[in-house]
PDB file of C-alpha atoms in Angstrom:
ATOM      1  CA  MET A  30     -11.676  90.827  70.976  1.00 56.00           C
ATOM      2  CA  VAL A  31     -10.250  88.763  68.149  1.00 63.00           C
ATOM      3  CA  LYS A  32     -12.788  86.929  66.015  1.00 79.00           C
ATOM      4  CA  PHE A  33     -11.445  83.417  65.505  1.00 79.00           C
ATOM      5  CA  LEU A  34     -14.707  81.610  64.700  1.00 88.00           C
ATOM      6  CA  LYS A  35     -14.523  82.361  61.000  1.00 90.00           C
ATOM      7  CA  PRO A  36     -16.032  80.486  58.054  1.00 91.00           C
ATOM      8  CA  ASN A  37     -14.319  77.198  57.052  1.00 92.00           C
ATOM      9  CA  LYS A  38     -13.029  76.639  60.612  1.00 94.00           C
ATOM     10  CA  ALA A  39     -13.456  73.052  61.780  1.00 95.00           C
ATOM     11  CA  VAL A  40     -15.254  72.763  65.129  1.00 96.00           C
ATOM     12  CA  ILE A  41     -16.494  70.006  67.418  1.00 97.00           C
ATOM     13  CA  ILE A  42     -20.105  70.103  68.587  1.00 96.00           C
ATOM     14  CA  LEU A  43     -20.263  69.705  72.385  1.00 96.00           C
ATOM     15  CA  GLN A  44     -23.979  69.583  73.193  1.00 95.00           C
ATOM     16  CA  GLY A  45     -27.111  68.007  71.812  1.00 94.00           C
ATOM     17  CA  ARG A  46     -27.851  65.306  69.297  1.00 95.00           C
ATOM     18  CA  PHE A  47     -24.612  65.797  67.383  1.00 96.00           C
ATOM     19  CA  ALA A  48     -22.315  66.023  70.413  1.00 95.00           C
ATOM     20  CA  GLY A  49     -18.834  64.797  69.561  1.00 95.00           C
ATOM     21  CA  ARG A  50     -19.355  65.326  65.824  1.00 96.00           C
ATOM     22  CA  LYS A  51     -17.120  67.464  63.667  1.00 96.00           C
ATOM     23  CA  ALA A  52     -18.543  70.369  61.714  1.00 96.00           C
ATOM     24  CA  VAL A  53     -17.367  73.332  59.701  1.00 95.00           C
ATOM     25  CA  ILE A  54     -18.552  76.918  60.224  1.00 95.00           C
ATOM     26  CA  ILE A  55     -20.399  78.344  57.231  1.00 94.00           C
ATOM     27  CA  ARG A  56     -21.450  81.695  58.658  1.00 92.00           C
ATOM     28  CA  SER A  57     -21.012  83.282  62.082  1.00 92.00           C
ATOM     29  CA  PHE A  58     -23.275  85.738  63.889  1.00 92.00           C
ATOM     30  CA  ASP A  59     -21.097  87.294  66.611  1.00 89.00           C
ATOM     31  CA  ASP A  60     -23.666  89.818  67.824  1.00 88.00           C
ATOM     32  CA  GLY A  61     -26.630  87.487  67.469  1.00 86.00           C
ATOM     33  CA  THR A  62     -29.903  88.160  65.707  1.00 88.00           C
ATOM     34  CA  ARG A  63     -33.340  89.296  66.830  1.00 92.00           C
ATOM     35  CA  ASP A  64     -34.643  85.777  67.482  1.00 91.00           C
ATOM     36  CA  ARG A  65     -31.267  84.471  68.749  1.00 92.00           C
ATOM     37  CA  PRO A  66     -29.754  87.299  70.847  1.00 94.00           C
ATOM     38  CA  TYR A  67     -26.474  85.479  71.504  1.00 94.00           C
ATOM     39  CA  GLY A  68     -23.398  84.639  69.462  1.00 92.00           C
ATOM     40  CA  HIS A  69     -24.058  81.668  67.217  1.00 94.00           C
ATOM     41  CA  CYS A  70     -23.059  80.197  63.888  1.00 94.00           C
ATOM     42  CA  LEU A  71     -24.430  78.169  61.016  1.00 94.00           C
ATOM     43  CA  VAL A  72     -22.529  74.880  60.747  1.00 95.00           C
ATOM     44  CA  ALA A  73     -22.562  71.886  58.437  1.00 95.00           C
ATOM     45  CA  GLY A  74     -21.129  68.677  59.802  1.00 95.00           C
ATOM     46  CA  ILE A  75     -20.900  64.930  59.648  1.00 96.00           C
ATOM     47  CA  SER A  76     -23.506  62.926  61.535  1.00 95.00           C
ATOM     48  CA  LYS A  77     -22.333  59.546  60.184  1.00 95.00           C
ATOM     49  CA  TYR A  78     -18.641  59.093  59.430  1.00 94.00           C
ATOM     50  CA  PRO A  79     -17.234  56.972  56.593  1.00 94.00           C
ATOM     51  CA  LYS A  80     -16.013  53.489  57.507  1.00 93.00           C
ATOM     52  CA  LYS A  81     -12.475  52.210  57.100  1.00 90.00           C
ATOM     53  CA  VAL A  82     -11.758  51.034  53.551  1.00 88.00           C
ATOM     54  CA  ILE A  83      -9.315  48.188  52.959  1.00 90.00           C
ATOM     55  CA  ARG A  84      -7.631  47.092  49.750  1.00 90.00           C
ATOM     56  CA  LYS A  85      -9.462  43.793  49.278  1.00 93.00           C
ATOM     57  CA  ASP A  86     -12.914  45.448  49.347  1.00 91.00           C
ATOM     58  CA  SER A  87     -14.841  45.423  46.098  1.00 93.00           C
ATOM     59  CA  ALA A  88     -15.703  48.696  44.361  1.00 92.00           C
ATOM     60  CA  LYS A  89     -19.310  48.389  45.523  1.00 94.00           C
ATOM     61  CA  LYS A  90     -18.265  47.838  49.134  1.00 94.00           C
ATOM     62  CA  THR A  91     -15.753  50.685  48.957  1.00 92.00           C
ATOM     63  CA  ALA A  92     -18.454  53.037  47.661  1.00 91.00           C
ATOM     64  CA  LYS A  93     -20.788  51.986  50.483  1.00 93.00           C
ATOM     65  CA  LYS A  94     -18.099  52.450  53.148  1.00 92.00           C
ATOM     66  CA  SER A  95     -17.198  55.895  51.778  1.00 92.00           C
ATOM     67  CA  ARG A  96     -20.662  57.313  52.371  1.00 93.00           C
ATOM     68  CA  VAL A  97     -21.135  60.272  54.685  1.00 94.00           C
ATOM     69  CA  LYS A  98     -24.282  61.626  56.311  1.00 95.00           C
ATOM     70  CA  ALA A  99     -24.381  65.389  56.829  1.00 95.00           C
ATOM     71  CA  PHE A 100     -26.317  67.830  59.012  1.00 95.00           C
ATOM     72  CA  ILE A 101     -26.940  71.572  59.008  1.00 95.00           C
ATOM     73  CA  LYS A 102     -27.580  73.443  62.217  1.00 94.00           C
ATOM     74  CA  LEU A 103     -27.478  76.795  64.021  1.00 94.00           C
ATOM     75  CA  VAL A 104     -25.314  76.364  67.143  1.00 95.00           C
ATOM     76  CA  ASN A 105     -24.583  78.611  70.118  1.00 95.00           C
ATOM     77  CA  TYR A 106     -20.895  79.531  70.489  1.00 95.00           C
ATOM     78  CA  ASN A 107     -20.916  77.986  73.967  1.00 95.00           C
ATOM     79  CA  HIS A 108     -21.728  74.598  72.451  1.00 96.00           C
ATOM     80  CA  ILE A 109     -18.845  74.332  70.009  1.00 95.00           C
ATOM     81  CA  MET A 110     -15.107  73.845  70.449  1.00 95.00           C
ATOM     82  CA  PRO A 111     -12.920  75.327  67.721  1.00 95.00           C
ATOM     83  CA  THR A 112      -9.970  73.363  66.380  1.00 94.00           C
ATOM     84  CA  ARG A 113      -6.796  74.468  64.643  1.00 93.00           C
ATOM     85  CA  TYR A 114      -7.973  72.958  61.364  1.00 92.00           C
ATOM     86  CA  THR A 115      -9.714  74.637  58.463  1.00 91.00           C
ATOM     87  CA  LEU A 116     -11.655  72.953  55.697  1.00 89.00           C
ATOM     88  CA  ASP A 117     -11.485  74.599  52.282  1.00 87.00           C
ATOM     89  CA  VAL A 118     -14.831  73.298  51.032  1.00 84.00           C
ATOM     90  CA  ASP A 119     -17.109  75.957  49.585  1.00 82.00           C
ATOM     91  CA  LEU A 120     -20.496  75.367  51.233  1.00 86.00           C
ATOM     92  CA  LYS A 121     -21.625  78.987  51.490  1.00 85.00           C
ATOM     93  CA  ASP A 122     -23.405  78.997  48.120  1.00 85.00           C
ATOM     94  CA  MET A 123     -25.621  75.993  48.923  1.00 84.00           C
ATOM     95  CA  VAL A 124     -26.351  76.509  52.633  1.00 87.00           C
ATOM     96  CA  ASN A 125     -27.839  79.711  54.025  1.00 84.00           C
ATOM     97  CA  LEU A 126     -30.501  80.719  56.546  1.00 86.00           C
ATOM     98  CA  ASP A 127     -33.266  80.181  53.969  1.00 86.00           C
ATOM     99  CA  ALA A 128     -32.347  76.488  53.849  1.00 86.00           C
ATOM    100  CA  LEU A 129     -33.369  76.138  57.504  1.00 88.00           C
ATOM    101  CA  GLN A 130     -36.859  77.587  57.025  1.00 88.00           C
ATOM    102  CA  THR A 131     -38.626  74.453  55.772  1.00 91.00           C
ATOM    103  CA  ARG A 132     -37.949  70.767  56.105  1.00 92.00           C
ATOM    104  CA  ASP A 133     -37.566  69.996  52.390  1.00 93.00           C
ATOM    105  CA  LYS A 134     -35.145  72.899  51.820  1.00 92.00           C
ATOM    106  CA  LYS A 135     -33.044  71.676  54.731  1.00 92.00           C
ATOM    107  CA  VAL A 136     -33.031  68.094  53.414  1.00 93.00           C
ATOM    108  CA  THR A 137     -31.973  69.176  49.915  1.00 93.00           C
ATOM    109  CA  ALA A 138     -29.236  71.420  51.338  1.00 93.00           C
ATOM    110  CA  ALA A 139     -27.994  68.541  53.530  1.00 93.00           C
ATOM    111  CA  LYS A 140     -27.846  66.283  50.455  1.00 94.00           C
ATOM    112  CA  GLU A 141     -25.768  68.861  48.603  1.00 93.00           C
ATOM    113  CA  VAL A 142     -23.435  69.160  51.610  1.00 93.00           C
ATOM    114  CA  LYS A 143     -23.201  65.365  51.722  1.00 94.00           C
ATOM    115  CA  ALA A 144     -22.134  65.266  48.060  1.00 93.00           C
ATOM    116  CA  ARG A 145     -19.431  67.913  48.616  1.00 92.00           C
ATOM    117  CA  LEU A 146     -18.103  66.196  51.751  1.00 93.00           C
ATOM    118  CA  GLU A 147     -17.999  62.775  50.057  1.00 92.00           C
ATOM    119  CA  GLU A 148     -16.144  64.316  47.139  1.00 91.00           C
ATOM    120  CA  ARG A 149     -13.622  65.848  49.565  1.00 92.00           C
ATOM    121  CA  PHE A 150     -13.242  62.520  51.401  1.00 92.00           C
ATOM    122  CA  LYS A 151     -12.472  60.660  48.170  1.00 90.00           C
ATOM    123  CA  THR A 152      -9.657  63.088  47.309  1.00 91.00           C
ATOM    124  CA  GLY A 153      -7.924  62.057  50.554  1.00 88.00           C
ATOM    125  CA  LYS A 154      -7.532  65.594  51.900  1.00 87.00           C
ATOM    126  CA  ASN A 155      -8.506  66.643  55.446  1.00 87.00           C
ATOM    127  CA  ARG A 156      -8.253  63.095  56.797  1.00 89.00           C
ATOM    128  CA  TRP A 157      -8.631  64.272  60.386  1.00 91.00           C
ATOM    129  CA  PHE A 158     -12.031  65.799  59.671  1.00 92.00           C
ATOM    130  CA  PHE A 159     -13.404  62.511  58.327  1.00 92.00           C
ATOM    131  CA  SER A 160     -12.144  60.315  61.174  1.00 92.00           C
ATOM    132  CA  LYS A 161     -14.414  59.527  64.090  1.00 91.00           C
ATOM    133  CA  LEU A 162     -13.606  61.301  67.330  1.00 89.00           C
ATOM    134  CA  ARG A 163     -12.371  58.785  69.889  1.00 85.00           C
ATOM    135  CA  PHE A 164     -13.406  59.688  73.442  1.00 73.00           C
TER     136      PHE A 164
END
């Protein structure tokens, strides 16, 4: 079987609290692990999308509208839908399985992911990833 759920692949979360949110795969576990004996992956995604920025907005308002809120999660393969898009943001060095062990590690990792995603949003690349899913 061809492995198509590779790192940096953009996916849509289908179940749970972040259903309908876009995420990017950081690491995949095709054969599962001892505590999760099914195929799953570590994803980082957007829980709150940036708002639409218009020209007449002030710099302060533009900065506020450009904010992103991120999440980190382990997700079953059955609960994600892969897309044709890839996101070339390097998140592997800041997010790993150790970041999910305690609450404060997870929060700090999510803040680092947030900073990287906001930086990517401001460059104007990957516009589809930062737009809200309309359904």
